[in-house]
mmCIF file of C-alpha atoms in Angstrom:
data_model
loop_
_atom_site.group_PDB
_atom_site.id
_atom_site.type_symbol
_atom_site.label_atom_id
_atom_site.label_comp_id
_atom_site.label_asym_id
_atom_site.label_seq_id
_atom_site.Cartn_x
_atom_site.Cartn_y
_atom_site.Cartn_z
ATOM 1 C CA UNK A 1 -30.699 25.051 87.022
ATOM 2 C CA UNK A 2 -33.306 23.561 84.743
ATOM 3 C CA UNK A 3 -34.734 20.414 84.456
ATOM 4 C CA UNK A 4 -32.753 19.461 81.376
ATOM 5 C CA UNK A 5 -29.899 16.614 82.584
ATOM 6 C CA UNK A 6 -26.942 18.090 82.655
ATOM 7 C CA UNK A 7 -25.153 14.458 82.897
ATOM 8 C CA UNK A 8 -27.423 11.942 81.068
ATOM 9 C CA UNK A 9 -24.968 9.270 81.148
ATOM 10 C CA UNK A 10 -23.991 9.657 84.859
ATOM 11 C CA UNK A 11 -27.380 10.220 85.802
ATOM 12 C CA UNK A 12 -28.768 6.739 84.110
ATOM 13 C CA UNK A 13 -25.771 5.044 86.068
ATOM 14 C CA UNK A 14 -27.477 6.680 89.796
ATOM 15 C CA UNK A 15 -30.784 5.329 88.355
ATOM 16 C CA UNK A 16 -29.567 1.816 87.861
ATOM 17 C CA UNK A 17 -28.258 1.480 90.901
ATOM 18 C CA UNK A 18 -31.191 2.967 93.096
ATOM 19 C CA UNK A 19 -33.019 0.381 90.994
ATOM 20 C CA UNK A 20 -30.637 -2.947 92.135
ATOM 21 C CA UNK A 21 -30.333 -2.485 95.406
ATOM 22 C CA UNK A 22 -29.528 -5.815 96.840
ATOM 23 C CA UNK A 23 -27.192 -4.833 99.938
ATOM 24 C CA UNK A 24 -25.571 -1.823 101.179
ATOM 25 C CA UNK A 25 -23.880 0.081 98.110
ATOM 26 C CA UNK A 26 -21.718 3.133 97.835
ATOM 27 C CA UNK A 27 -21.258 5.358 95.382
ATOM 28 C CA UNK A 28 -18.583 8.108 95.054
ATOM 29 C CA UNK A 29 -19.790 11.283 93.021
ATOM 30 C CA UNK A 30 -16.549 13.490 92.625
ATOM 31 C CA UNK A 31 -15.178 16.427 90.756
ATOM 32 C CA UNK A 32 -14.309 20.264 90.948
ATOM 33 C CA UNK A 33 -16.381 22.579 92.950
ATOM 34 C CA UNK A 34 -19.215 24.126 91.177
ATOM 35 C CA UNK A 35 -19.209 21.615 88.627
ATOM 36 C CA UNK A 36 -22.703 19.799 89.234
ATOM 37 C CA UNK A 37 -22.454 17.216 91.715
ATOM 38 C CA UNK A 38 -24.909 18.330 93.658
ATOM 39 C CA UNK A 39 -27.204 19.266 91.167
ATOM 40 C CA UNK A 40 -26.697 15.725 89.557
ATOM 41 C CA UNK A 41 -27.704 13.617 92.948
ATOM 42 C CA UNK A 42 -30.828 16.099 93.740
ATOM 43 C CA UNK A 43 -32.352 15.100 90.214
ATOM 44 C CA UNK A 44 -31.754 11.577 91.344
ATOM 45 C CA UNK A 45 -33.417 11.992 94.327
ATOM 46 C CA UNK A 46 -35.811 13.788 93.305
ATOM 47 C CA UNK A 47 -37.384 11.098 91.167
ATOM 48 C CA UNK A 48 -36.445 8.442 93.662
ATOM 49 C CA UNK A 49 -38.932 6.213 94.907
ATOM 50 C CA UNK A 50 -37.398 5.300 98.289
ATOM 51 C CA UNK A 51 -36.433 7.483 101.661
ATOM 52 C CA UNK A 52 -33.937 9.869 101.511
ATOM 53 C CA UNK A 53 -31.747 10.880 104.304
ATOM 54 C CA UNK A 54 -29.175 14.039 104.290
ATOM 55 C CA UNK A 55 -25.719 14.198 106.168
ATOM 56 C CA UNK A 56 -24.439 17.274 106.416
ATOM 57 C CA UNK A 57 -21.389 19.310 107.809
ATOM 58 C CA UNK A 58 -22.489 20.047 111.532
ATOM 59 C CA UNK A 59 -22.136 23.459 112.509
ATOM 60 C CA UNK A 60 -18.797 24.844 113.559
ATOM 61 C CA UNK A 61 -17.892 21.102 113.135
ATOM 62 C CA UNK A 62 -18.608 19.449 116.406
ATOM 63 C CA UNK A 63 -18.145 15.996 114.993
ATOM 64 C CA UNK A 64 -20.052 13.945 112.530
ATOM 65 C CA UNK A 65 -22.380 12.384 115.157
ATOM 66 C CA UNK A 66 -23.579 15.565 115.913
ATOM 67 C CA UNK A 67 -25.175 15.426 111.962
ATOM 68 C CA UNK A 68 -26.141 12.351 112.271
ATOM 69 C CA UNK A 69 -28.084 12.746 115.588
ATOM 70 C CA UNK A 70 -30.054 15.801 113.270
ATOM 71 C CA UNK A 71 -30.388 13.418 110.402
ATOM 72 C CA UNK A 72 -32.332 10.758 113.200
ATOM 73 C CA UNK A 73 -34.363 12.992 114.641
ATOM 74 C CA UNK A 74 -35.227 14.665 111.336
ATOM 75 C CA UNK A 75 -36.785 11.292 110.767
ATOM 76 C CA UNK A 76 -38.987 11.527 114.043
ATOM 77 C CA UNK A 77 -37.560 8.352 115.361
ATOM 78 C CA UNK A 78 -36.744 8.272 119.259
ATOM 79 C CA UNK A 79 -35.402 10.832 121.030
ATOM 80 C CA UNK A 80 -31.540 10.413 121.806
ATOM 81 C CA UNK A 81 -28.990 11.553 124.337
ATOM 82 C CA UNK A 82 -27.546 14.906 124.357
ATOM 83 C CA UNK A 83 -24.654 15.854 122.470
ATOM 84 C CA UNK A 84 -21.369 14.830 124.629
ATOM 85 C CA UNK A 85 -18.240 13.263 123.814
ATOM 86 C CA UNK A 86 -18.410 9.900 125.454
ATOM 87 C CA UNK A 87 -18.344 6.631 123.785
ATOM 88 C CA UNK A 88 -21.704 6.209 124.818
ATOM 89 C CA UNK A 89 -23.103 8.599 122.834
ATOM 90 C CA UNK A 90 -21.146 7.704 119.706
ATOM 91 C CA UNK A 91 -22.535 3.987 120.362
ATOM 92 C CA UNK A 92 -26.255 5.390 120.768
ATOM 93 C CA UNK A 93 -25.972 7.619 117.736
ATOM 94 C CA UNK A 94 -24.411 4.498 115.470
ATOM 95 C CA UNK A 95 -27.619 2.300 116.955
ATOM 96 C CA UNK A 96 -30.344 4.670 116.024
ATOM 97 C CA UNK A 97 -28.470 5.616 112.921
ATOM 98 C CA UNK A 98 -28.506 2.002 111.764
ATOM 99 C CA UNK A 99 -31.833 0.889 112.701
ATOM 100 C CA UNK A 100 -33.391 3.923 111.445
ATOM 101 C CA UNK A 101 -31.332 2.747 107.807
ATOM 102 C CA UNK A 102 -33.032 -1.010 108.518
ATOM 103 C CA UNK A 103 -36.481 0.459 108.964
ATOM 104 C CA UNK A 104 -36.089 1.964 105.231
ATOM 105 C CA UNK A 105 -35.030 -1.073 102.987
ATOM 106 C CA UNK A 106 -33.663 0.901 99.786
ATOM 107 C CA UNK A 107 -33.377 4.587 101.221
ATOM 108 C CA UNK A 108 -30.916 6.955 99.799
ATOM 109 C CA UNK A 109 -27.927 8.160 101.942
ATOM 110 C CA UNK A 110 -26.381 11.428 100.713
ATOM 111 C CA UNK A 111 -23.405 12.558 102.689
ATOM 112 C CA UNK A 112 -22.929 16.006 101.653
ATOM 113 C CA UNK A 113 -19.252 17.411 100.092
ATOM 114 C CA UNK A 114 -16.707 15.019 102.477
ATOM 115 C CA UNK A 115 -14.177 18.040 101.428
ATOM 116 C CA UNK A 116 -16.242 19.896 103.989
ATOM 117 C CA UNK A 117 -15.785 17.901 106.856
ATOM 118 C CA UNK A 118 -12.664 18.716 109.061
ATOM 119 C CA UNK A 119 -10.083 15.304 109.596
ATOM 120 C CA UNK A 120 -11.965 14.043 112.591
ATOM 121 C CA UNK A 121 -15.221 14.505 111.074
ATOM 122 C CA UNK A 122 -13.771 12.371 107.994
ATOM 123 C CA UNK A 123 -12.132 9.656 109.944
ATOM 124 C CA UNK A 124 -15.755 9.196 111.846
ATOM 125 C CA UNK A 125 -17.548 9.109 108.482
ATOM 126 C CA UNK A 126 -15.269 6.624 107.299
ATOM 127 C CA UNK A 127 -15.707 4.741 110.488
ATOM 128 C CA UNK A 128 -19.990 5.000 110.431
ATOM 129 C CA UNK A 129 -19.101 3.544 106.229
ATOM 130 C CA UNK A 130 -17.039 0.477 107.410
ATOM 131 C CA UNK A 131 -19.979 -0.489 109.742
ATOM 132 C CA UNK A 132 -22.457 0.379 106.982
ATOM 133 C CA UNK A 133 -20.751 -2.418 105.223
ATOM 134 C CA UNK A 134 -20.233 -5.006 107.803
ATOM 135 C CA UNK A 135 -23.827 -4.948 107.887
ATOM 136 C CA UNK A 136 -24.419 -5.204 104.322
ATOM 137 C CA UNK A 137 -27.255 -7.049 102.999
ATOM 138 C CA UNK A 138 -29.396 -6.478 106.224
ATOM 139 C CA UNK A 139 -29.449 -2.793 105.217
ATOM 140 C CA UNK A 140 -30.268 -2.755 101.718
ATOM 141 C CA UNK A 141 -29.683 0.994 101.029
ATOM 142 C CA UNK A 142 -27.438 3.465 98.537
ATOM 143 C CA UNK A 143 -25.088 5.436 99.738
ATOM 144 C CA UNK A 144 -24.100 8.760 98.135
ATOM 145 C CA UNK A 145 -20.660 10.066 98.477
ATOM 146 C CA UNK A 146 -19.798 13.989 97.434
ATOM 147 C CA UNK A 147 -16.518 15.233 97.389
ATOM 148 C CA UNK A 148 -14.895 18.290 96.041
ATOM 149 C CA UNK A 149 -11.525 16.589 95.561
ATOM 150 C CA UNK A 150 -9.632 20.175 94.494
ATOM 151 C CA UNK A 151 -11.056 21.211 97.891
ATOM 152 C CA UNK A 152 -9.319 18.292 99.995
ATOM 153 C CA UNK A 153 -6.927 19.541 102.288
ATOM 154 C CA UNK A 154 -3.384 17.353 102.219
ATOM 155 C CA UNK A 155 -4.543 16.327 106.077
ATOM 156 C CA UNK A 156 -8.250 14.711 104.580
ATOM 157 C CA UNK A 157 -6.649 13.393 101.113
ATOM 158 C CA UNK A 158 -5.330 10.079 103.335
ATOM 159 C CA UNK A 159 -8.724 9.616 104.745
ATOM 160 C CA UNK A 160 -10.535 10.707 100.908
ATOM 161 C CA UNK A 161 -8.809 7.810 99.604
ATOM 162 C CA UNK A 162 -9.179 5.160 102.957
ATOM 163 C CA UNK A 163 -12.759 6.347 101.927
ATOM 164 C CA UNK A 164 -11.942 5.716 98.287
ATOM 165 C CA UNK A 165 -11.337 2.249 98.661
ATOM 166 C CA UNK A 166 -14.287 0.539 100.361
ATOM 167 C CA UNK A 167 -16.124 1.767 96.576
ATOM 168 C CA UNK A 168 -16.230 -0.429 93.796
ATOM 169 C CA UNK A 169 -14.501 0.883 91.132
ATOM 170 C CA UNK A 170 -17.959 0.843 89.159
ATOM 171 C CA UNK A 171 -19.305 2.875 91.237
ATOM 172 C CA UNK A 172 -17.623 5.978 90.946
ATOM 173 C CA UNK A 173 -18.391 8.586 89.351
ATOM 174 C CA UNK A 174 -16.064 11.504 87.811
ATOM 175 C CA UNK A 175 -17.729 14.551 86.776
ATOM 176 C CA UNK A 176 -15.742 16.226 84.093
ATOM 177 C CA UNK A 177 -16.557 19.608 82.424
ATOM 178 C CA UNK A 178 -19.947 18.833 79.887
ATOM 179 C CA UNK A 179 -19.600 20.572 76.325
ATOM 180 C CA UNK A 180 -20.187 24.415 75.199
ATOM 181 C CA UNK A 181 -23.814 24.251 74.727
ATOM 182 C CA UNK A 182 -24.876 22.489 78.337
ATOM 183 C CA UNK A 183 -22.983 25.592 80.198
ATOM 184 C CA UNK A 184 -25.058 27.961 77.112
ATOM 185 C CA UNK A 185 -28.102 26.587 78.434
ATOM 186 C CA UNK A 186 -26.886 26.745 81.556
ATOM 187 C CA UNK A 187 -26.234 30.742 80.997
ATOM 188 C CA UNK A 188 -29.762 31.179 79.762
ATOM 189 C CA UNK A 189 -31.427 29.783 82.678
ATOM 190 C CA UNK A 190 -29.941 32.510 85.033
ATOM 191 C CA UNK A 191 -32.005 35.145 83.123
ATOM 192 C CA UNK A 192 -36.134 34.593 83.366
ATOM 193 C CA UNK A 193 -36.610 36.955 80.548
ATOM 194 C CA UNK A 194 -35.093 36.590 77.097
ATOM 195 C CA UNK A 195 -31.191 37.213 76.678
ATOM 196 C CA UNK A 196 -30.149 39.614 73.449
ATOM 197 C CA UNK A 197 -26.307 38.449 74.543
ATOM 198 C CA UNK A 198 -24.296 37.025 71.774
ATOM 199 C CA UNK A 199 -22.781 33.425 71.566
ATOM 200 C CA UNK A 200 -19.300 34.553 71.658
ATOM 201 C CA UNK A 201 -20.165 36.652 74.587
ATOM 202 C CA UNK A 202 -21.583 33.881 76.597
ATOM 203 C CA UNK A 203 -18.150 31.612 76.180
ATOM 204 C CA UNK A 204 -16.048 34.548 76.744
ATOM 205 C CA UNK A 205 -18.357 35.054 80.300
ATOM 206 C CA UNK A 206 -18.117 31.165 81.149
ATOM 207 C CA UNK A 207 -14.756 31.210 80.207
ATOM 208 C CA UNK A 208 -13.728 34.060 82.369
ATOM 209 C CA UNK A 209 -15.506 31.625 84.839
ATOM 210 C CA UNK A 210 -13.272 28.645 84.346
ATOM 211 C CA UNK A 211 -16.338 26.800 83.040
ATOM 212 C CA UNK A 212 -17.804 26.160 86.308
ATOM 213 C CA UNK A 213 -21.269 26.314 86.932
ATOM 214 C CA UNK A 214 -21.353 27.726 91.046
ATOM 215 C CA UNK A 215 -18.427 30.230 89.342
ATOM 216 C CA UNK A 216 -20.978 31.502 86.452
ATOM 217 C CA UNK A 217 -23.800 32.126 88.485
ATOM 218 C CA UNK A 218 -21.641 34.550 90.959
ATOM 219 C CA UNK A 219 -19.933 36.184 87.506
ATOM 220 C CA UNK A 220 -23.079 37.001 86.247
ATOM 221 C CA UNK A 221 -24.924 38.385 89.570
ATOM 222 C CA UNK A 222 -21.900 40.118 89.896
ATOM 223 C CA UNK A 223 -21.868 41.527 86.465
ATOM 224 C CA UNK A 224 -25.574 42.343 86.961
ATOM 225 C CA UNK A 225 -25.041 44.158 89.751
ATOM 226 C CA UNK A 226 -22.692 46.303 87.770
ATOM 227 C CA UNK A 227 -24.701 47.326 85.290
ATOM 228 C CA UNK A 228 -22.385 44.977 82.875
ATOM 229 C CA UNK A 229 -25.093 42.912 82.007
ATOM 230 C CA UNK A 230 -27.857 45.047 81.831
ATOM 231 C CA UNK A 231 -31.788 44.947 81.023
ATOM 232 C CA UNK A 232 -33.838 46.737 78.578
ATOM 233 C CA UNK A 233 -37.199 46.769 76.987
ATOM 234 C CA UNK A 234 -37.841 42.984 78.500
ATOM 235 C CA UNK A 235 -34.425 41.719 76.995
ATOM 236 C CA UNK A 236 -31.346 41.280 78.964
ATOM 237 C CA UNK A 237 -27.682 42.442 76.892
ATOM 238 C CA UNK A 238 -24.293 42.405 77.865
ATOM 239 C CA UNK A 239 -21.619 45.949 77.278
ATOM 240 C CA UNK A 240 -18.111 45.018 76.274
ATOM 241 C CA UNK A 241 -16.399 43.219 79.424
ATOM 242 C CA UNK A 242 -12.414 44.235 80.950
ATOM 243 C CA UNK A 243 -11.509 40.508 81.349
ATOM 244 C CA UNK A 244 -9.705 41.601 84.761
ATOM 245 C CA UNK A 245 -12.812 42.204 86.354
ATOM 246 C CA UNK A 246 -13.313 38.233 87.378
ATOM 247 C CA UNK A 247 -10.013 38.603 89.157
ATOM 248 C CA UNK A 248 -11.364 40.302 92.671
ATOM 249 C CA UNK A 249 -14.398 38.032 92.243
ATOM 250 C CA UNK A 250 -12.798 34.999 92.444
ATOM 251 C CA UNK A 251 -9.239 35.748 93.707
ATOM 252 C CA UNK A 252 -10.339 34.114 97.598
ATOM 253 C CA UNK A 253 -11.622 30.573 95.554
ATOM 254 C CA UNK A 254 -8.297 30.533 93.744
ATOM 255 C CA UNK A 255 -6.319 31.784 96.950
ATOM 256 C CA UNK A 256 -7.596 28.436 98.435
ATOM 257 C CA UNK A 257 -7.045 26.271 95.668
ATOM 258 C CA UNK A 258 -3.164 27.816 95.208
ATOM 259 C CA UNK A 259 -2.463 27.538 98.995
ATOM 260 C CA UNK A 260 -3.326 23.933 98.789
ATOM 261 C CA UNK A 261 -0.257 23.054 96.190
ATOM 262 C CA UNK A 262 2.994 21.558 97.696
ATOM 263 C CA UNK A 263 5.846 24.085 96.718
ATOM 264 C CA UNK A 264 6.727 22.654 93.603
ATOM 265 C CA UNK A 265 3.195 22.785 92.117
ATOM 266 C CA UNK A 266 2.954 26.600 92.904
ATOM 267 C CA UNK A 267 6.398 27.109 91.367
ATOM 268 C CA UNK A 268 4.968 25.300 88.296
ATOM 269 C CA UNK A 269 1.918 27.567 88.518
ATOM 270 C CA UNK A 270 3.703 30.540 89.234
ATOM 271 C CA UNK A 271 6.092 30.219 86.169
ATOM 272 C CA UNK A 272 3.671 28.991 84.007
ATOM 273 C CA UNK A 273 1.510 32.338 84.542
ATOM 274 C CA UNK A 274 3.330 34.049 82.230
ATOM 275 C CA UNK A 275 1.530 32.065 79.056
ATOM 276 C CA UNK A 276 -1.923 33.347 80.689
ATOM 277 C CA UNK A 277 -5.318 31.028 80.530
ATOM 278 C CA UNK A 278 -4.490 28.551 78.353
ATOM 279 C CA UNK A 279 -0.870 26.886 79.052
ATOM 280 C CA UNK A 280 0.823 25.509 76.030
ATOM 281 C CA UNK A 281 2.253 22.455 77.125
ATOM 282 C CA UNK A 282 4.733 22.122 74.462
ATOM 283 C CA UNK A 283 5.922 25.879 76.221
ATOM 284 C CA UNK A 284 6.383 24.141 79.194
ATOM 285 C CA UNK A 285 8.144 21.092 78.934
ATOM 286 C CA UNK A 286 10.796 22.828 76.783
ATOM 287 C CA UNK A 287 12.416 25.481 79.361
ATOM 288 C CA UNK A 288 11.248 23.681 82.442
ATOM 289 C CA UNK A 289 11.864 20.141 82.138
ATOM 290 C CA UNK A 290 8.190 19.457 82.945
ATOM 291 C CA UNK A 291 7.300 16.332 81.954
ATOM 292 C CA UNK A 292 3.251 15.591 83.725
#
């Protein structure tokens, strides 16, 4: 993306709380995949004054100590005992993890998408957050909570919201989906010559897209790569598109989504399919008693 801010009012809120910080504070940034998160807390960051340090999923997800032993010695602190699963080493990791946070007054924790972590991973990060707090004032830094909550698995939602609650209410933030013209600007950045592709065009595109930003940039690679969107004499245009073609693209992202629904919510889904895109509610509360 561009430097434009894609969430002005959310992004003032991250600002005046980097700029307050008093004692250890959280702050939840949540909404659906694709839609910005990220993007949001990098601009932060990237304009923050004080250290930054990133937790990440661990690879094959050996447990969360495992990323935060890579997020100490990423820092160059002390070397640290090798990965094992004694109590030990989750003791030794928690140490060096919190004095490394009390040698930073003010630094910036981001713990990448929680919807990533598998259940034990969670639990531990929600463990690591209640000793965070315990500590509170002696630590003095932000902490920055991502979560794809349509990506939560039934198993993590429990833990999501255990999470949830140590937050002020204050201090989270919802992403919803910005207006028209931020995913139009959006659109244009993807192209680094000038677009020739109508306005009508470029809703239909993000549309077909379910307005999500991660969703558009795949559609349009992918419609690139088809010789749907197409360049010519330094311009970029767009030939008529067959809506259907988004299906394939995106039918494993929706497969996951659907397959995370208890029964009734796919039968809701599944009925409701027949009105297409855009669900008339009024359609559906009429022969299927649906009332939320």
């Amino acid at each position: 993306m561009s430097n434009k801010i894609y969430y002005p009012k959310e992004y003032s809120k991250l600002s005046a709380l980097g700029s307050e910080i008093s004692k250890t504070t959280l702050c939840l940034i949540s909404g659906n995949m694709g839609i910005g998160k990220s993007y949001l807390i990098q601009q932060f960051l990237n304009g923050y004054s004080g250290k930054k340090i990133y937790l990440k999923e661990s690879p094959n997800n050996v447990d969360v100590y495992y990323s935060i032993k890579r997020a100490v010695d990423d820092n160059n602190t002390d070397s640290i005992r090798d990965l094992t699963q004694d109590i030990l080493y989750t003791a030794s990791i928690t140490k060096d993890f919190v004095a490394l946070c009390q040698a930073n007054p003010k630094c910036a924790l981001w713990i990448d998408d929680i919807s990533t972590f598998n259940s034990k991973a969670l639990k531990q990060i929600h463990e690591i957050l209640k000793i965070l707090l315990l500590l509170n004032s002696e630590l003095k830094i932000l902490i920055l909570i991502e979560c794809s909550k349509d990506r939560l698995s039934e198993e993590n939602s429990a833990v999501f919201y255990d999470i949830r609650s140590l937050i002020e209410q204050v201090n989270i933030i919802e992403l919803q989906r910005p207006d028209m013209e931020v995913f139009t600007h959006y659109f244009k950045t993807l192209f680094k010559q000038p677009i020739a592709i109508s306005h009508p065009m470029i809703q239909h595109i993000c549309k077909s897209a379910f307005f999500n930003f991660l969703y558009i940039k795949r559609y349009v690679e992918y419609l690139k790569d088809n010789q749907i969107i197409y360049q010519e004499n330094n311009f970029w245009y767009c030939s008529d598109i067959d809506h259907s073609i988004s299906c394939p693209l995106l039918e494993q992202t929706i497969r996951e989504r659907y397959n995370k629904l208890d029964n009734r919510q796919q039968d809701v889904i599944q009925k409701a399919s027949i009105t297409g895109m855009e669900i008339n509610i009024e359609l559906l509360k009429r022969p299927l008693s649906i009332l939320n």
